[in-house]
Amino acid sequence: MKMKFSLINNKALVMLLFIVYLSTNTFAQPKTFSETAVLQNAKNLDATMVDNFREGYAIIRKGEAFAIIDKTGNFLVPYGKYKFNKPRGFEIDRDRCGFYQGMCVVRDVDSEQYGYINNKGILVIPCTLNDAEPFKADGFAYGKHKNAQGQDERVYIDRAGIKYRIKDQSLYERNQNDAYPLSANGYLEYYNKKGKLLFKTKRHRNGVFSEGLIVVDTTYELAGGKAGYMDLAGKLAIPYKFKGSLAGFSDGLARYEPPTSDEFKYIYINKQGEQVIKLRDTEKFKNIFFGNSYFSGGYALGTNSYGRPILLSKSGEMNFFDEMIVANNPEFTKNFTKFTVNTFGLERHGDFVWFEASMEYEVMEDFITGGIGGGQKISKKTTKTMRGSGVADLNGKMVIPPIYNNVGGYDPVSGLAKVFYYIARDGNSTEVSGYANKDSQVVMIYSRKNL
């Protein structure tokens, strides 16, 4: 069973995190979903919806007005100054919202055009773009503007706000790193994002540049069906010697899958083309899958056929992540076994969940019945099972303890995660939503709902 994985990599702290949902409520303090998890001086946010923190800041919403707050709940950008995409509940942000590389896309409330602010809230790139994407690590963002003829034009924007026209406007090259290709007279011409021609080649392109290298091959007659890597100067940096599937580089390593897995299932190579990690199934690690994993922060993330997560270090050591959590958190009970994968989180940041019954609460649910002409409203009391949710780092140590009913994305810069949980008292339940820190404290609240 193949699954796609990616990892959070915050360059400031290089902390990779997983969301875990655990049956136990025996974590140190507090031990239950209760008011003891809320600071007495927790700040009440004037908001109807909030997004995850990213790089120390979060977008919040009140009605149709948006603002940005810092980790203390103070405004970086006040309500109504700019527009943003709507926050996405507890789903980890996949759109243009929030800070990336110290810059945040904003939209002018009058012109509806896009620009960028820095992490001081200053508009550093004016709102003159028809479309804008977050900045990437290479220092450029993809966008659109109107050219002198009034036509839409695709461009790359640098951090100074200078726009560079993409050579072929039929291409949608928003995901390219370092350079992008154009076809011309039987050649592939590679340009950097400022539009400078780097080189041209007849070698076949496969994928995008990563850490200055791109997978290439030629015809099967010339290269014998083998692939290698080309650098940004157009030189063959790693010769044609790989017959199987090659991936891009990350953390200095690239994954190679041999055409047959008789000896090794996965091999990781360095930038000299040397095979530094070789993986095969063992008695403990059976049916391993690293087919979509990349190294980030010193680890690659795989799984076995049951979806059990495996962490691979650069030394080639594999460990089951759940065993690491148990070993590093003696507060947990032994009742920690069943595992499944959180699909929405897996597609974004490699989030993982352990499910077992932890506590039950009763809620009132309304539904309609009665057939044609009926439609009377009936209240039905149902019982739901709650699960503890927290965040762990790659050492298996809990960063946000599993005392909440749900946890959003954790931001290492602010040290906050969006959470919600239920308080049961005298037969009634209250749903509380806000932000919690790693000390098990809810420091900001934006919603309380009686159920």
mmCIF file of C-alpha atoms in Angstrom, residues 42-287:
data_model
loop_
_atom_site.group_PDB
_atom_site.id
_atom_site.type_symbol
_atom_site.label_atom_id
_atom_site.label_comp_id
_atom_site.label_asym_id
_atom_site.label_seq_id
_atom_site.Cartn_x
_atom_site.Cartn_y
_atom_site.Cartn_z
ATOM 1 C CA ALA A 42 -6.142 33.350 29.114
ATOM 2 C CA LYS A 43 -6.782 36.028 26.519
ATOM 3 C CA ASN A 44 -10.235 36.096 24.912
ATOM 4 C CA LEU A 45 -9.861 36.791 21.199
ATOM 5 C CA ASP A 46 -12.530 38.821 19.454
ATOM 6 C CA ALA A 47 -12.774 36.373 16.548
ATOM 7 C CA THR A 48 -15.210 33.916 15.008
ATOM 8 C CA MET A 49 -12.534 31.787 13.332
ATOM 9 C CA VAL A 50 -8.765 31.457 13.637
ATOM 10 C CA ASP A 51 -6.050 29.860 11.546
ATOM 11 C CA ASN A 52 -2.955 27.952 12.639
ATOM 12 C CA PHE A 53 0.078 29.976 13.674
ATOM 13 C CA ARG A 54 2.812 30.053 11.059
ATOM 14 C CA GLU A 55 6.258 31.577 11.624
ATOM 15 C CA GLY A 56 5.005 33.235 14.808
ATOM 16 C CA TYR A 57 1.756 34.766 13.505
ATOM 17 C CA ALA A 58 -1.832 33.687 12.833
ATOM 18 C CA ILE A 59 -4.672 35.013 10.699
ATOM 19 C CA ILE A 60 -7.976 35.464 12.531
ATOM 20 C CA ARG A 61 -11.418 36.385 11.262
ATOM 21 C CA LYS A 62 -14.454 38.256 12.585
ATOM 22 C CA GLY A 63 -17.345 38.221 10.136
ATOM 23 C CA GLU A 64 -15.786 39.153 6.801
ATOM 24 C CA ALA A 65 -12.892 41.099 8.335
ATOM 25 C CA PHE A 66 -9.437 39.591 8.800
ATOM 26 C CA ALA A 67 -6.471 40.417 11.029
ATOM 27 C CA ILE A 68 -3.079 38.974 12.014
ATOM 28 C CA ILE A 69 -2.043 38.418 15.638
ATOM 29 C CA ASP A 70 1.246 37.530 17.310
ATOM 30 C CA LYS A 71 1.768 34.848 19.957
ATOM 31 C CA THR A 72 0.506 37.169 22.711
ATOM 32 C CA GLY A 73 -2.753 37.857 20.870
ATOM 33 C CA ASN A 74 -1.756 41.411 19.977
ATOM 34 C CA PHE A 75 -2.440 42.689 16.475
ATOM 35 C CA LEU A 76 0.305 42.754 13.873
ATOM 36 C CA VAL A 77 -2.319 43.761 11.289
ATOM 37 C CA PRO A 78 -5.671 45.151 12.543
ATOM 38 C CA TYR A 79 -9.067 44.011 11.334
ATOM 39 C CA GLY A 80 -10.073 45.247 7.905
ATOM 40 C CA LYS A 81 -6.704 46.517 6.683
ATOM 41 C CA TYR A 82 -6.250 43.656 4.204
ATOM 42 C CA LYS A 83 -8.132 40.648 2.920
ATOM 43 C CA PHE A 84 -6.942 37.060 3.220
ATOM 44 C CA ASN A 85 -8.192 33.662 2.173
ATOM 45 C CA LYS A 86 -10.520 32.281 4.800
ATOM 46 C CA PRO A 87 -8.899 30.131 7.500
ATOM 47 C CA ARG A 88 -9.533 26.429 7.014
ATOM 48 C CA GLY A 89 -10.765 25.191 10.374
ATOM 49 C CA PHE A 90 -8.451 22.553 11.799
ATOM 50 C CA GLU A 91 -7.030 21.571 8.435
ATOM 51 C CA ILE A 92 -3.410 22.551 8.036
ATOM 52 C CA ASP A 93 -3.157 25.477 5.649
ATOM 53 C CA ARG A 94 -2.520 24.581 2.007
ATOM 54 C CA ASP A 95 -3.263 27.908 0.352
ATOM 55 C CA ARG A 96 -1.602 31.319 0.315
ATOM 56 C CA CYS A 97 -2.562 32.244 3.882
ATOM 57 C CA GLY A 98 0.056 33.129 6.442
ATOM 58 C CA PHE A 99 3.787 33.757 6.521
ATOM 59 C CA TYR A 100 6.244 31.871 4.358
ATOM 60 C CA GLN A 101 9.933 32.813 4.384
ATOM 61 C CA GLY A 102 9.074 35.913 6.436
ATOM 62 C CA MET A 103 6.567 37.251 3.886
ATOM 63 C CA CYS A 104 2.768 37.077 3.797
ATOM 64 C CA VAL A 105 0.440 37.576 0.824
ATOM 65 C CA VAL A 106 -2.171 40.292 1.440
ATOM 66 C CA ARG A 107 -5.041 41.594 -0.680
ATOM 67 C CA ASP A 108 -6.046 45.240 -0.906
ATOM 68 C CA VAL A 109 -9.632 45.762 0.289
ATOM 69 C CA ASP A 110 -10.429 48.248 -2.502
ATOM 70 C CA SER A 111 -8.433 47.208 -5.573
ATOM 71 C CA GLU A 112 -8.619 43.445 -4.784
ATOM 72 C CA GLN A 113 -4.984 43.178 -5.917
ATOM 73 C CA TYR A 114 -2.222 41.336 -4.082
ATOM 74 C CA GLY A 115 1.018 42.359 -2.414
ATOM 75 C CA TYR A 116 3.268 41.230 0.447
ATOM 76 C CA ILE A 117 3.925 42.334 4.016
ATOM 77 C CA ASN A 118 6.952 41.407 6.110
ATOM 78 C CA ASN A 119 6.838 40.070 9.663
ATOM 79 C CA LYS A 120 6.735 43.614 11.033
ATOM 80 C CA GLY A 121 3.427 44.190 9.244
ATOM 81 C CA ILE A 122 4.985 46.590 6.723
ATOM 82 C CA LEU A 123 3.780 46.453 3.115
ATOM 83 C CA VAL A 124 7.074 45.817 1.323
ATOM 84 C CA ILE A 125 5.682 44.808 -2.089
ATOM 85 C CA PRO A 126 2.717 46.989 -3.165
ATOM 86 C CA CYS A 127 -0.669 45.469 -3.997
ATOM 87 C CA THR A 128 -0.331 45.587 -7.792
ATOM 88 C CA LEU A 129 -0.564 41.866 -8.582
ATOM 89 C CA ASN A 130 -3.606 40.049 -9.970
ATOM 90 C CA ASP A 131 -2.469 36.840 -8.286
ATOM 91 C CA ALA A 132 0.291 35.927 -5.850
ATOM 92 C CA GLU A 133 1.741 32.805 -4.249
ATOM 93 C CA PRO A 134 3.865 32.464 -1.097
ATOM 94 C CA PHE A 135 7.614 32.971 -1.312
ATOM 95 C CA LYS A 136 9.773 29.886 -1.674
ATOM 96 C CA ALA A 137 13.155 29.137 -0.159
ATOM 97 C CA ASP A 138 14.913 30.228 -3.365
ATOM 98 C CA GLY A 139 13.786 33.823 -2.717
ATOM 99 C CA PHE A 140 11.102 34.063 -5.394
ATOM 100 C CA ALA A 141 7.306 33.950 -5.527
ATOM 101 C CA TYR A 142 5.045 33.232 -8.479
ATOM 102 C CA GLY A 143 2.445 35.810 -9.479
ATOM 103 C CA LYS A 144 0.506 37.587 -12.221
ATOM 104 C CA HIS A 145 0.207 41.238 -13.177
ATOM 105 C CA LYS A 146 -1.023 43.405 -16.042
ATOM 106 C CA ASN A 147 1.700 44.319 -18.529
ATOM 107 C CA ALA A 148 1.949 47.610 -20.409
ATOM 108 C CA GLN A 149 -0.560 46.311 -22.956
ATOM 109 C CA GLY A 150 -3.070 45.491 -20.210
ATOM 110 C CA GLN A 151 -2.648 41.731 -20.617
ATOM 111 C CA ASP A 152 -2.225 39.195 -17.833
ATOM 112 C CA GLU A 153 1.429 38.240 -17.517
ATOM 113 C CA ARG A 154 2.978 35.490 -15.420
ATOM 114 C CA VAL A 155 6.018 36.585 -13.465
ATOM 115 C CA TYR A 156 8.426 35.658 -10.721
ATOM 116 C CA ILE A 157 8.832 38.260 -7.969
ATOM 117 C CA ASP A 158 11.952 38.655 -5.846
ATOM 118 C CA ARG A 159 11.964 39.941 -2.269
ATOM 119 C CA ALA A 160 12.608 43.481 -3.474
ATOM 120 C CA GLY A 161 9.385 43.349 -5.498
ATOM 121 C CA ILE A 162 11.124 43.225 -8.885
ATOM 122 C CA LYS A 163 9.084 41.240 -11.426
ATOM 123 C CA TYR A 164 10.667 38.928 -13.995
ATOM 124 C CA ARG A 165 8.536 37.807 -16.927
ATOM 125 C CA ILE A 166 8.352 34.043 -17.460
ATOM 126 C CA LYS A 167 9.671 33.392 -20.964
ATOM 127 C CA ASP A 168 6.847 31.125 -22.124
ATOM 128 C CA GLN A 169 3.485 32.394 -20.881
ATOM 129 C CA SER A 170 1.805 29.090 -21.759
ATOM 130 C CA LEU A 171 3.730 27.459 -18.913
ATOM 131 C CA TYR A 172 2.460 27.419 -15.385
ATOM 132 C CA GLU A 173 5.763 27.033 -13.583
ATOM 133 C CA ARG A 174 4.756 27.939 -10.036
ATOM 134 C CA ASN A 175 6.397 24.864 -8.532
ATOM 135 C CA GLN A 176 9.817 25.113 -10.145
ATOM 136 C CA ASN A 177 12.923 25.517 -8.013
ATOM 137 C CA ASP A 178 15.982 27.487 -9.132
ATOM 138 C CA ALA A 179 15.326 27.149 -12.880
ATOM 139 C CA TYR A 180 12.587 26.312 -15.373
ATOM 140 C CA PRO A 181 12.750 24.698 -18.853
ATOM 141 C CA LEU A 182 11.514 25.804 -22.275
ATOM 142 C CA SER A 183 11.461 23.745 -25.464
ATOM 143 C CA ALA A 184 13.263 25.359 -28.399
ATOM 144 C CA ASN A 185 14.397 23.745 -31.678
ATOM 145 C CA GLY A 186 14.798 20.286 -30.227
ATOM 146 C CA TYR A 187 16.544 21.535 -27.088
ATOM 147 C CA LEU A 188 15.495 22.195 -23.545
ATOM 148 C CA GLU A 189 16.599 25.666 -22.471
ATOM 149 C CA TYR A 190 16.870 26.250 -18.735
ATOM 150 C CA TYR A 191 16.358 29.756 -17.352
ATOM 151 C CA ASN A 192 16.753 31.027 -13.835
ATOM 152 C CA LYS A 193 13.869 32.955 -12.314
ATOM 153 C CA LYS A 194 15.346 36.265 -13.409
ATOM 154 C CA GLY A 195 15.045 35.071 -17.005
ATOM 155 C CA LYS A 196 18.748 34.420 -17.625
ATOM 156 C CA LEU A 197 19.579 31.468 -19.885
ATOM 157 C CA LEU A 198 21.653 29.006 -17.874
ATOM 158 C CA PHE A 199 22.185 26.263 -20.434
ATOM 159 C CA LYS A 200 20.462 24.221 -23.114
ATOM 160 C CA THR A 201 20.546 20.487 -23.592
ATOM 161 C CA LYS A 202 18.958 17.616 -25.483
ATOM 162 C CA ARG A 203 18.871 15.533 -22.344
ATOM 163 C CA HIS A 204 15.441 14.618 -21.122
ATOM 164 C CA ARG A 205 14.048 16.487 -18.126
ATOM 165 C CA ASN A 206 12.473 14.490 -15.325
ATOM 166 C CA GLY A 207 11.075 16.526 -12.446
ATOM 167 C CA VAL A 208 12.403 19.821 -11.092
ATOM 168 C CA PHE A 209 15.676 21.080 -9.654
ATOM 169 C CA SER A 210 16.272 20.246 -6.013
ATOM 170 C CA GLU A 211 19.332 21.502 -4.156
ATOM 171 C CA GLY A 212 20.866 22.503 -7.489
ATOM 172 C CA LEU A 213 20.431 19.136 -9.229
ATOM 173 C CA ILE A 214 17.813 17.634 -11.530
ATOM 174 C CA VAL A 215 17.206 14.042 -12.630
ATOM 175 C CA VAL A 216 18.011 13.532 -16.327
ATOM 176 C CA ASP A 217 18.328 10.720 -18.817
ATOM 177 C CA THR A 218 18.804 10.514 -22.580
ATOM 178 C CA THR A 219 17.591 7.966 -25.077
ATOM 179 C CA TYR A 220 17.735 4.356 -24.016
ATOM 180 C CA GLU A 221 20.202 3.701 -26.850
ATOM 181 C CA LEU A 222 22.713 6.274 -25.574
ATOM 182 C CA ALA A 223 22.345 5.845 -21.831
ATOM 183 C CA GLY A 224 21.187 2.259 -21.700
ATOM 184 C CA GLY A 225 17.997 3.334 -19.949
ATOM 185 C CA LYS A 226 19.960 4.819 -17.047
ATOM 186 C CA ALA A 227 19.552 8.166 -15.315
ATOM 187 C CA GLY A 228 21.783 10.656 -13.523
ATOM 188 C CA TYR A 229 21.761 14.264 -12.306
ATOM 189 C CA MET A 230 22.562 17.551 -14.028
ATOM 190 C CA ASP A 231 23.589 20.737 -12.236
ATOM 191 C CA LEU A 232 22.584 24.356 -12.894
ATOM 192 C CA ALA A 233 25.522 24.801 -15.267
ATOM 193 C CA GLY A 234 24.200 22.030 -17.512
ATOM 194 C CA LYS A 235 26.957 19.619 -16.534
ATOM 195 C CA LEU A 236 26.353 15.979 -15.712
ATOM 196 C CA ALA A 237 27.123 16.062 -11.984
ATOM 197 C CA ILE A 238 26.252 12.398 -11.324
ATOM 198 C CA PRO A 239 26.761 10.003 -14.271
ATOM 199 C CA TYR A 240 24.109 7.842 -15.896
ATOM 200 C CA LYS A 241 24.305 4.747 -13.714
ATOM 201 C CA PHE A 242 20.867 4.314 -12.137
ATOM 202 C CA LYS A 243 18.349 2.060 -13.863
ATOM 203 C CA GLY A 244 15.492 2.424 -11.406
ATOM 204 C CA SER A 245 13.503 5.395 -10.128
ATOM 205 C CA LEU A 246 15.378 8.486 -8.902
ATOM 206 C CA ALA A 247 13.961 11.236 -6.692
ATOM 207 C CA GLY A 248 15.135 14.776 -5.983
ATOM 208 C CA PHE A 249 17.653 15.759 -3.314
ATOM 209 C CA SER A 250 16.683 16.869 0.170
ATOM 210 C CA ASP A 251 19.048 17.302 3.114
ATOM 211 C CA GLY A 252 21.836 16.230 0.757
ATOM 212 C CA LEU A 253 20.344 12.801 -0.007
ATOM 213 C CA ALA A 254 18.157 11.419 -2.806
ATOM 214 C CA ARG A 255 16.105 8.228 -2.882
ATOM 215 C CA TYR A 256 16.826 5.540 -5.485
ATOM 216 C CA GLU A 257 14.516 2.566 -6.065
ATOM 217 C CA PRO A 258 16.292 -0.258 -7.920
ATOM 218 C CA PRO A 259 14.307 -1.942 -10.736
ATOM 219 C CA THR A 260 14.171 -5.099 -8.622
ATOM 220 C CA SER A 261 14.163 -5.366 -4.842
ATOM 221 C CA ASP A 262 15.965 -8.703 -4.689
ATOM 222 C CA GLU A 263 18.822 -7.222 -2.670
ATOM 223 C CA PHE A 264 17.763 -3.730 -1.548
ATOM 224 C CA LYS A 265 14.346 -2.104 -1.666
ATOM 225 C CA TYR A 266 15.478 1.527 -1.295
ATOM 226 C CA ILE A 267 18.865 3.195 -1.551
ATOM 227 C CA TYR A 268 19.756 6.772 -0.639
ATOM 228 C CA ILE A 269 22.628 8.432 -2.497
ATOM 229 C CA ASN A 270 24.671 11.557 -1.742
ATOM 230 C CA LYS A 271 25.630 14.304 -4.208
ATOM 231 C CA GLN A 272 28.684 12.343 -5.277
ATOM 232 C CA GLY A 273 26.408 9.516 -6.411
ATOM 233 C CA GLU A 274 27.581 7.247 -3.591
ATOM 234 C CA GLN A 275 25.134 4.802 -2.030
ATOM 235 C CA VAL A 276 25.153 5.738 1.654
ATOM 236 C CA ILE A 277 21.954 4.069 2.960
ATOM 237 C CA LYS A 278 20.609 0.698 1.802
ATOM 238 C CA LEU A 279 17.255 -0.583 3.032
ATOM 239 C CA ARG A 280 15.677 -4.013 2.851
ATOM 240 C CA ASP A 281 12.833 -5.771 4.650
ATOM 241 C CA THR A 282 13.850 -7.407 7.914
ATOM 242 C CA GLU A 283 12.078 -9.545 10.476
ATOM 243 C CA LYS A 284 11.145 -6.428 12.459
ATOM 244 C CA PHE A 285 10.628 -4.030 9.558
ATOM 245 C CA LYS A 286 8.560 -5.987 7.058
ATOM 246 C CA ASN A 287 6.999 -4.526 3.903
#
